[in-house]
Short mmCIF file of C-alpha atoms and ligand atoms in Angstrom, two decimals:
data_model
loop_
_atom_site.label_atom_id
_atom_site.label_comp_id
_atom_site.label_asym_id
_atom_site.label_seq_id
_atom_site.Cartn_x
_atom_site.Cartn_y
_atom_site.Cartn_z
CA MET J 1 -4.44 171.08 69.54
CA TYR J 2 -2.83 167.71 68.44
CA THR J 3 -5.17 165.11 66.78
CA PRO J 4 -4.01 161.52 66.77
CA GLY J 5 -3.78 159.28 64.00
CA ALA J 6 -6.97 157.41 62.54
CA ARG J 7 -6.56 154.41 64.25
CA SER J 8 -6.26 156.11 67.69
CA GLN J 9 -9.35 158.26 66.80
CA ALA J 10 -11.53 155.27 66.04
CA LEU J 11 -10.33 153.08 68.86
CA TRP J 12 -11.20 156.11 70.99
CA ARG J 13 -14.80 156.42 69.38
CA THR J 14 -15.31 152.64 70.36
CA ALA J 15 -13.73 153.37 73.76
CA CYS J 16 -16.31 155.93 74.31
CA THR J 17 -19.48 153.72 73.61
CA LEU J 18 -18.15 150.77 75.71
CA ILE J 19 -16.08 152.03 78.76
CA PRO J 20 -17.12 155.44 81.00
CA GLY J 21 -15.25 158.55 79.38
CA GLY J 22 -13.50 156.00 77.00
CA VAL J 23 -10.94 155.09 79.87
CA ASN J 24 -10.43 153.17 82.97
CA SER J 25 -8.72 155.87 85.12
CA PRO J 26 -9.94 159.29 84.79
CA VAL J 27 -6.78 161.16 84.20
CA ARG J 28 -5.94 159.23 80.85
CA ALA J 29 -8.87 161.15 78.92
CA PHE J 30 -7.06 164.31 78.86
CA LYS J 31 -9.50 166.36 80.42
CA GLY J 32 -6.83 168.56 81.80
CA VAL J 33 -5.49 169.82 78.35
CA GLY J 34 -8.61 168.97 75.81
CA GLY J 35 -8.34 166.71 72.82
CA GLN J 36 -8.19 162.99 72.43
CA PRO J 37 -5.82 160.25 74.35
CA LEU J 38 -3.56 157.95 71.83
CA PHE J 39 -3.70 154.61 72.29
CA VAL J 40 -0.63 152.62 72.69
CA GLU J 41 0.68 149.76 70.63
CA ARG J 42 4.01 149.22 72.54
CA GLY J 43 6.66 150.81 74.68
CA TYR J 44 10.61 150.30 74.50
CA GLY J 45 13.07 151.87 76.64
CA CYS J 46 11.85 155.57 77.08
CA CYS J 47 9.58 155.52 74.48
CA VAL J 48 6.07 154.39 73.44
CA GLN J 49 4.67 153.91 70.02
CA ASP J 50 1.08 154.84 69.43
CA VAL J 51 -1.36 152.22 67.12
CA ASP J 52 -0.71 154.65 64.24
CA GLY J 53 3.18 154.06 64.47
CA LYS J 54 4.12 157.52 65.66
CA GLU J 55 6.85 157.36 68.49
CA TYR J 56 6.96 159.55 71.44
CA ILE J 57 9.48 159.88 74.23
CA ASP J 58 7.61 159.34 77.30
CA TYR J 59 7.63 161.14 80.59
CA VAL J 60 4.63 159.51 82.17
CA MET J 61 5.85 156.22 82.46
CA SER J 62 2.74 154.59 83.56
CA TRP J 63 2.68 157.49 86.26
CA GLY J 64 5.70 156.19 87.76
CA PRO J 65 6.52 152.61 88.17
CA LEU J 66 8.98 152.33 85.26
CA ILE J 67 11.99 153.65 86.52
CA LEU J 68 13.86 151.18 84.43
CA GLY J 69 11.90 152.15 81.20
CA HIS J 70 9.45 150.22 79.40
CA ALA J 71 9.66 146.43 78.59
CA TYR J 72 13.20 146.21 80.63
CA PRO J 73 14.32 142.68 79.53
CA ARG J 74 14.89 141.52 82.93
CA VAL J 75 11.71 142.54 84.12
CA VAL J 76 10.02 140.80 80.97
CA GLU J 77 12.07 137.89 81.24
CA ALA J 78 10.95 137.36 85.35
CA ILE J 79 7.39 137.73 84.26
CA ARG J 80 7.39 135.37 81.23
CA GLN J 81 9.48 132.65 83.33
CA THR J 82 7.06 133.16 86.26
CA CYS J 83 3.90 133.04 84.57
CA GLU J 84 4.55 129.77 82.82
CA LYS J 85 4.45 128.09 86.24
CA GLY J 86 1.01 129.23 86.85
CA THR J 87 -0.47 132.89 87.64
CA SER J 88 -1.85 132.73 91.16
CA PHE J 89 -2.36 130.09 93.48
CA GLY J 90 -3.95 131.51 96.73
CA MET J 91 -1.04 129.98 98.63
CA PRO J 92 2.14 131.41 99.76
CA THR J 93 5.19 131.56 97.41
CA GLU J 94 9.00 132.00 97.99
CA LEU J 95 8.63 135.14 95.58
CA GLU J 96 6.60 137.13 98.35
CA ASN J 97 9.32 136.43 101.14
CA ARG J 98 12.23 137.36 98.42
CA LEU J 99 10.44 140.83 97.60
CA ALA J 100 9.31 141.46 101.12
CA SER J 101 13.05 140.84 102.43
CA ARG J 102 14.58 143.67 100.06
CA ILE J 103 11.74 145.96 101.20
CA VAL J 104 12.80 145.32 104.65
CA GLN J 105 16.39 145.63 103.61
CA CYS J 106 15.95 149.04 101.88
CA VAL J 107 13.43 150.81 103.79
CA PRO J 108 14.34 152.22 107.39
CA SER J 109 10.96 152.12 109.00
CA ILE J 110 9.78 148.71 107.77
CA GLN J 111 10.35 145.34 109.87
CA LYS J 112 7.38 143.56 108.29
CA VAL J 113 5.46 144.09 105.26
CA ARG J 114 1.97 143.20 103.88
CA MET J 115 1.54 142.90 100.04
CA VAL J 116 -1.38 144.17 98.16
CA SER J 117 -2.41 144.82 94.69
CA SER J 118 -2.72 148.70 94.48
CA GLY J 119 -1.59 152.02 95.99
CA THR J 120 -5.35 152.71 96.78
CA GLU J 121 -5.68 149.51 99.06
CA ALA J 122 -2.28 149.80 100.57
CA ALA J 123 -3.17 153.47 101.83
CA MET J 124 -6.72 152.29 102.82
CA SER J 125 -5.36 149.45 104.70
CA ALA J 126 -2.47 151.54 106.31
CA ILE J 127 -5.37 153.76 107.83
CA ARG J 128 -7.26 150.84 109.05
CA LEU J 129 -3.92 149.78 110.74
CA ALA J 130 -3.09 153.08 112.19
CA ARG J 131 -6.85 153.20 113.57
CA GLY J 132 -6.59 149.68 114.93
CA PHE J 133 -3.43 150.18 116.45
CA THR J 134 -4.09 153.46 118.26
CA GLY J 135 -7.61 152.69 119.24
CA ARG J 136 -8.78 156.39 117.69
CA ASP J 137 -10.63 157.36 114.71
CA LEU J 138 -9.32 160.79 113.29
CA ILE J 139 -6.76 160.95 110.34
CA VAL J 140 -5.03 164.06 109.27
CA LYS J 141 -4.39 164.52 105.79
CA PHE J 142 -2.92 167.39 103.32
CA ASP J 143 -4.94 169.51 101.06
CA GLY J 144 -3.81 168.19 97.48
CA CYS J 145 -2.31 165.04 98.54
CA TYR J 146 -3.71 162.00 96.95
CA HIS J 147 -3.81 158.78 98.62
CA GLY J 148 -5.86 156.42 96.43
CA HIS J 149 -9.74 156.55 95.92
CA SER J 150 -10.88 155.00 99.01
CA ASP J 151 -13.87 156.71 100.77
CA GLY J 152 -12.61 158.34 103.85
CA LEU J 153 -9.06 159.49 101.56
CA LEU J 154 -10.82 161.25 98.86
CA ALA J 155 -11.39 164.40 100.92
CA ALA J 156 -8.82 166.97 100.15
CA ALA J 157 -11.28 170.17 99.44
CA GLY J 158 -11.28 170.98 103.34
CA SER J 159 -11.37 174.61 103.00
CA GLY J 160 -9.64 176.31 105.93
CA LEU J 161 -7.63 174.83 108.95
CA ALA J 162 -9.30 172.22 111.30
CA THR J 163 -12.47 171.77 109.24
CA PHE J 164 -13.95 168.52 108.67
CA ALA J 165 -13.54 167.39 105.33
CA ILE J 166 -15.85 167.17 102.62
CA PRO J 167 -16.03 164.48 99.96
CA ASP J 168 -14.43 165.16 96.87
CA THR J 169 -16.77 163.00 95.05
CA LYS J 170 -20.40 162.10 94.83
CA GLY J 171 -20.90 158.45 96.19
CA VAL J 172 -19.24 159.01 99.33
CA PRO J 173 -21.38 159.78 102.29
CA ALA J 174 -20.51 162.97 104.45
CA LYS J 175 -19.96 160.73 107.29
CA HIS J 176 -17.08 158.51 105.65
CA ALA J 177 -14.60 161.79 105.20
CA GLU J 178 -15.73 163.07 108.53
CA GLY J 179 -12.95 161.14 110.17
CA THR J 180 -10.54 163.24 107.95
CA LEU J 181 -9.21 166.43 108.72
CA VAL J 182 -7.38 168.28 105.81
CA VAL J 183 -4.84 170.98 106.40
CA PRO J 184 -2.49 172.97 104.22
CA TYR J 185 0.60 171.07 102.73
CA ASN J 186 4.00 172.28 104.27
CA ASN J 187 2.03 174.39 106.99
CA CYS J 188 3.09 173.23 110.68
CA ASP J 189 1.15 176.05 112.17
CA ALA J 190 -2.14 174.27 110.92
CA VAL J 191 -1.03 170.84 111.79
CA GLU J 192 -0.41 172.11 115.59
CA ALA J 193 -3.65 173.88 115.46
CA VAL J 194 -5.58 170.20 114.80
CA PHE J 195 -3.41 168.58 117.02
CA ALA J 196 -4.29 171.08 119.88
CA LYS J 197 -7.93 170.53 119.15
CA HIS J 198 -8.05 167.04 118.82
CA GLY J 199 -4.88 165.51 119.36
CA ASP J 200 -6.12 162.60 121.57
CA LYS J 201 -8.30 161.40 118.88
CA ILE J 202 -5.87 161.58 116.02
CA ALA J 203 -4.87 158.06 115.06
CA GLY J 204 -2.21 159.55 112.36
CA ILE J 205 -1.16 161.82 109.72
CA ILE J 206 -1.10 160.48 106.38
CA VAL J 207 1.33 162.47 103.98
CA GLU J 208 3.07 162.31 100.86
CA PRO J 209 6.67 163.17 102.04
CA ILE J 210 7.25 164.59 98.33
CA ALA J 211 4.05 165.75 97.15
CA GLY J 212 3.50 164.43 93.52
CA ASN J 213 -0.26 164.45 92.84
CA VAL J 214 -0.63 168.12 92.19
CA GLY J 215 2.78 168.39 90.71
CA VAL J 216 6.36 168.08 92.50
CA ILE J 217 6.27 169.74 95.74
CA ALA J 218 9.20 169.30 97.93
CA PRO J 219 8.69 169.23 101.62
CA ALA J 220 9.76 172.51 103.51
CA SER J 221 12.62 171.99 105.47
CA GLY J 222 11.91 170.69 109.04
CA PHE J 223 8.52 169.75 108.00
CA LEU J 224 8.55 166.17 107.83
CA ALA J 225 10.76 165.96 111.21
CA PHE J 226 8.10 168.23 112.57
CA LEU J 227 5.35 165.53 111.76
CA GLY J 228 7.49 163.00 113.50
CA ASP J 229 7.62 165.05 116.52
CA ILE J 230 3.91 166.12 116.64
CA THR J 231 2.79 162.71 116.14
CA GLN J 232 5.21 160.93 118.77
CA ARG J 233 3.81 163.67 121.21
CA HIS J 234 0.49 162.97 120.98
CA GLY J 235 0.82 158.90 120.47
CA SER J 236 -0.62 159.11 116.93
CA LEU J 237 1.41 157.40 114.06
CA LEU J 238 2.77 159.08 111.13
CA ILE J 239 2.04 157.24 107.78
CA PHE J 240 4.34 158.24 104.71
CA ASP J 241 2.53 157.23 101.59
CA GLU J 242 5.60 156.68 99.33
CA VAL J 243 3.61 155.07 96.62
CA ILE J 244 5.67 157.36 94.08
CA THR J 245 8.62 158.16 96.24
CA GLY J 246 9.60 154.72 97.23
CA PHE J 247 12.67 153.55 95.48
CA ARG J 248 12.52 156.46 93.21
CA VAL J 249 14.09 159.13 95.09
CA GLY J 250 16.49 156.62 96.68
CA LEU J 251 16.59 152.82 97.79
CA GLY J 252 15.19 154.07 101.08
CA GLY J 253 12.55 156.47 99.63
CA ALA J 254 11.68 159.90 100.86
CA GLN J 255 12.52 158.98 104.28
CA GLY J 256 16.02 157.69 103.57
CA LEU J 257 16.58 160.88 101.74
CA TYR J 258 15.35 163.17 104.42
CA GLY J 259 16.35 161.19 107.40
CA VAL J 260 12.81 161.18 109.04
CA THR J 261 11.44 157.86 109.84
CA PRO J 262 7.62 157.24 109.63
CA ASP J 263 5.61 154.67 111.45
CA ILE J 264 4.01 153.26 108.74
CA THR J 265 5.15 153.31 105.03
CA VAL J 266 2.77 152.95 102.29
CA LEU J 267 4.46 151.67 98.87
CA GLY J 268 3.47 151.04 95.35
CA LYS J 269 4.19 151.61 91.84
CA ILE J 270 7.98 151.01 91.22
CA ILE J 271 7.47 147.69 93.71
CA GLY J 272 5.17 146.23 91.14
CA GLY J 273 7.74 146.94 88.11
CA GLY J 274 4.72 147.66 86.13
CA MET J 275 2.53 144.84 87.60
CA PRO J 276 -0.24 145.35 90.07
CA ALA J 277 1.62 145.29 93.44
CA ALA J 278 1.57 147.67 96.43
CA ALA J 279 2.21 147.22 100.13
CA TYR J 280 2.37 148.71 103.60
CA GLY J 281 4.93 148.04 106.43
CA ALA J 282 6.01 149.21 109.70
CA ARG J 283 7.77 147.87 112.77
CA ALA J 284 6.78 144.43 113.72
CA GLU J 285 4.76 145.81 116.95
CA ILE J 286 2.26 147.57 114.58
CA MET J 287 2.06 145.27 111.67
CA ASP J 288 1.16 142.01 114.03
CA CYS J 289 -1.95 144.01 114.79
CA LEU J 290 -3.27 142.64 111.16
CA ALA J 291 -4.99 139.54 111.04
CA PRO J 292 -4.25 136.67 111.10
CA VAL J 293 -2.25 137.45 114.17
CA GLY J 294 -4.15 140.43 115.09
CA ALA J 295 -7.57 141.80 114.96
CA VAL J 296 -7.32 144.11 112.29
CA TYR J 297 -8.63 142.52 109.18
CA GLN J 298 -7.20 143.06 105.71
CA ALA J 299 -7.01 140.39 102.85
CA GLY J 300 -6.96 139.92 99.05
CA THR J 301 -7.23 136.98 96.56
CA LEU J 302 -4.59 138.41 94.30
CA SER J 303 -2.49 139.78 97.00
CA GLY J 304 1.43 138.86 96.42
CA ASN J 305 0.36 137.71 92.95
CA PRO J 306 3.61 135.83 91.92
CA VAL J 307 3.93 137.58 88.51
CA ALA J 308 3.42 140.65 90.26
CA MET J 309 6.16 139.74 92.84
CA ALA J 310 8.51 138.55 89.97
CA ALA J 311 8.34 141.91 88.10
CA GLY J 312 8.76 143.77 91.38
CA LEU J 313 11.50 141.80 92.70
CA ALA J 314 13.40 141.96 89.18
CA THR J 315 13.18 145.70 89.23
CA VAL J 316 14.01 146.32 92.73
CA GLU J 317 16.79 143.89 92.56
CA THR J 318 18.27 145.66 89.54
CA LEU J 319 18.01 149.03 91.39
CA ILE J 320 19.55 147.76 94.75
CA GLU J 321 22.58 145.77 92.48
CA ASP J 322 23.59 149.12 90.73
CA PRO J 323 21.77 152.34 92.44
CA PRO J 324 20.77 154.37 89.33
CA TYR J 325 19.70 157.61 91.33
CA ALA J 326 23.09 159.54 90.86
CA ARG J 327 22.62 159.02 86.76
CA LEU J 328 18.82 159.67 87.33
CA ASP J 329 19.60 162.88 88.92
CA ALA J 330 21.82 164.03 86.51
CA SER J 331 19.31 163.47 83.56
CA ALA J 332 16.76 164.63 85.15
CA ALA J 333 19.22 167.83 85.91
CA LEU J 334 19.80 168.09 82.17
CA LEU J 335 16.27 168.26 81.43
CA GLU J 336 15.36 170.81 83.88
CA THR J 337 17.99 173.31 82.81
CA GLY J 338 17.03 172.82 79.26
CA LEU J 339 13.50 173.24 80.04
CA ARG J 340 14.52 176.54 81.87
CA ASP J 341 16.40 178.06 79.38
CA ALA J 342 13.79 177.20 76.67
CA ALA J 343 11.12 179.14 78.81
CA ARG J 344 13.45 182.00 79.38
CA GLU J 345 14.67 182.48 75.91
CA ALA J 346 10.87 182.46 74.83
CA GLY J 347 9.84 184.59 77.47
CA ILE J 348 7.48 182.39 79.36
CA PRO J 349 7.53 182.47 83.03
CA VAL J 350 7.74 179.02 84.68
CA ARG J 351 8.67 177.60 88.03
CA GLN J 352 10.62 174.24 88.25
CA ASN J 353 10.29 171.79 90.98
CA ARG J 354 12.28 168.85 91.20
CA VAL J 355 13.63 166.20 93.69
CA GLY J 356 15.83 163.69 92.02
CA SER J 357 13.86 162.21 88.85
CA MET J 358 10.47 163.60 89.51
CA GLN J 359 9.87 167.06 88.64
CA THR J 360 6.85 169.38 87.32
CA LEU J 361 7.33 172.63 85.09
CA PHE J 362 4.74 174.88 86.47
CA PHE J 363 3.71 177.59 84.25
CA THR J 364 3.49 180.30 86.82
CA ASP J 365 6.01 182.80 88.17
CA SER J 366 5.39 182.68 92.06
CA PRO J 367 7.14 179.50 94.02
CA VAL J 368 5.03 176.51 94.29
CA THR J 369 4.79 175.35 97.71
CA ASP J 370 1.32 173.97 98.20
CA TYR J 371 -1.82 173.15 96.54
CA PRO J 372 -3.34 176.80 96.43
CA THR J 373 0.08 178.06 94.89
CA ALA J 374 0.34 175.11 92.64
CA LYS J 375 -3.31 176.21 91.24
CA LYS J 376 -1.93 179.67 90.02
CA SER J 377 -0.39 177.89 87.29
CA ASP J 378 -1.70 178.81 84.00
CA ALA J 379 -3.62 175.54 82.87
CA ARG J 380 -4.32 176.64 79.67
CA ARG J 381 -0.54 177.63 78.76
CA TYR J 382 0.23 174.00 79.82
CA ALA J 383 -2.38 172.62 77.80
CA ALA J 384 -0.67 174.56 74.86
CA PHE J 385 2.50 173.39 75.66
CA PHE J 386 1.23 169.71 76.13
CA HIS J 387 -0.07 169.70 72.53
CA GLY J 388 2.85 171.04 70.88
CA MET J 389 5.20 168.71 72.57
CA LEU J 390 2.91 165.93 71.76
CA GLU J 391 3.07 167.05 67.77
CA GLN J 392 7.02 166.94 68.31
CA GLY J 393 7.06 163.45 69.71
CA VAL J 394 7.19 164.15 73.22
CA TYR J 395 4.43 162.80 75.67
CA LEU J 396 3.98 164.78 78.96
CA ALA J 397 1.30 164.27 81.58
CA PRO J 398 -2.03 165.33 80.35
CA SER J 399 -2.21 167.83 83.25
CA GLN J 400 -0.37 170.74 84.56
CA PHE J 401 -0.63 168.83 88.23
CA GLU J 402 1.29 165.66 87.83
CA ALA J 403 4.95 164.73 88.22
CA GLY J 404 7.08 163.90 85.04
CA PHE J 405 9.37 161.06 85.58
CA VAL J 406 12.67 160.08 84.04
CA SER J 407 13.85 156.76 84.00
CA THR J 408 17.20 155.01 83.40
CA ALA J 409 16.34 154.47 79.62
CA HIS J 410 16.17 158.10 79.08
CA SER J 411 19.47 158.99 77.29
CA ASP J 412 21.14 162.35 77.18
CA ALA J 413 20.36 162.14 73.44
CA HIS J 414 16.52 161.60 74.31
CA ILE J 415 16.58 164.52 76.71
CA GLN J 416 18.27 166.74 74.16
CA ARG J 417 15.72 166.03 71.47
CA THR J 418 13.06 166.63 74.20
CA ILE J 419 14.83 170.39 75.14
CA ALA J 420 15.05 171.32 71.22
CA ALA J 421 11.00 170.30 70.92
CA ALA J 422 10.60 172.59 73.93
CA ARG J 423 12.42 175.41 72.34
CA LYS J 424 10.37 175.14 69.51
CA VAL J 425 6.99 174.83 71.19
CA MET J 426 7.88 177.57 73.98
CA THR J 427 8.24 180.16 71.09
CA GLY J 428 4.64 179.98 70.29
CA LEU J 429 3.30 179.92 73.73
CA LYS J 430 3.61 183.78 74.24
CA SER J 431 0.33 184.24 72.60
CA VAL J 432 -1.64 181.62 74.66
C1 PLP A 501 -0.66 156.47 92.51
C2 PLP A 501 -0.61 156.92 94.05
C3 PLP A 501 -1.66 156.23 94.81
C4 PLP A 501 -2.45 155.32 94.49
O1 PLP A 501 -2.00 153.94 93.75
P1 PLP A 501 -2.90 153.16 92.84
O2 PLP A 501 -2.10 151.92 92.56
O3 PLP A 501 -3.16 154.36 91.74
O4 PLP A 501 -4.27 152.76 93.63
C5 PLP A 501 -1.59 156.43 96.18
N1 PLP A 501 -0.78 157.40 96.72
C6 PLP A 501 0.00 158.11 96.04
C7 PLP A 501 0.89 159.25 96.46
C8 PLP A 501 0.21 158.04 94.68
O5 PLP A 501 0.83 158.73 93.83
#
């Protein structure tokens, strides 16, 4: 197991006395792989440097926002210029219009958009909007899909089809999750069954159009179109949670890639350019149900924060001016092939799931198409791989069940270094 340097260790000891578990978001604590997290001093391009001066090639990229890499000069400059004029007003600014118009321009389903500060808030608000618009209470979600940590959406553990969900966490009253029906991902029959039973009470389906929070799982052919059909047939709404996929798999997100138009879209991560911003949008008829026009209330002191808007706008405009998606796909394919060859040479069974620049290397020999098949992965072997790669100066997600991201800052040379590291580390995994 990799041990970080002395300063990281000291900061970790202090953090554990001040912050629950030493972290402000659980996955940072390395529970999925063991050991201690390293503390970051700075990031540049595709690299981070820890407080002990060691450099790592980063494939977490703040869990998705940093498609242009760390400290991208245009984004940093936009933030600097904006915050010199004041950091928050609670009054409208032009930057909000500018980012909104870019989102409307790129994302097929969005005519109007409301800015918020986190993906959690955006998904929670989208659900409220769907319920307000349809006048119905039930929400269908998929096993293993993550939509932030709001009460009703933390229910993923529904065992079997059409069971009303049980909260995945303490602190959520059972009745908060009762409005959520959990079904297996990529399973049309299960969706058909819940609609047969509860169709006239279902406000909407929320789905990650490419699952990214159990590791990457692409939608089966026809799955998203089926969700579009069935919601339309029952007067329910289809909500795409594109917090990861928005501006990641193309300017139009997964809906552009697969040609399926949802009713409501949730965005986050990339649209904040590394600052706290997220959004949800839909056609005007739906969005005008929100206060102050309509009766669905939702608000935020820091919503549409100018510094966050500036970072998001600089990021999104960079992507629009010179769409990097073909380059990103080529970089990610280079990595995918290199890791596959390294695993094969070492005799380690793996399955790779990749859509554009998001990918996961599952340590299993059977296809990963939903949460149960993802869970067949050998998490102990992943942990050994993770620590070996850290030692080699490569920072992967500290859990098997996450997506890895390539940014425009990952050069072929960085990727070749990563593959060389993986070759070394894979040979030692046979005995794990
Ligand atoms: C990260 C994520 C969220 C939550 O966003 P936060 O900004 O962390 O609250 C919601 N949905 C998906 C698909 C995500 O990946």
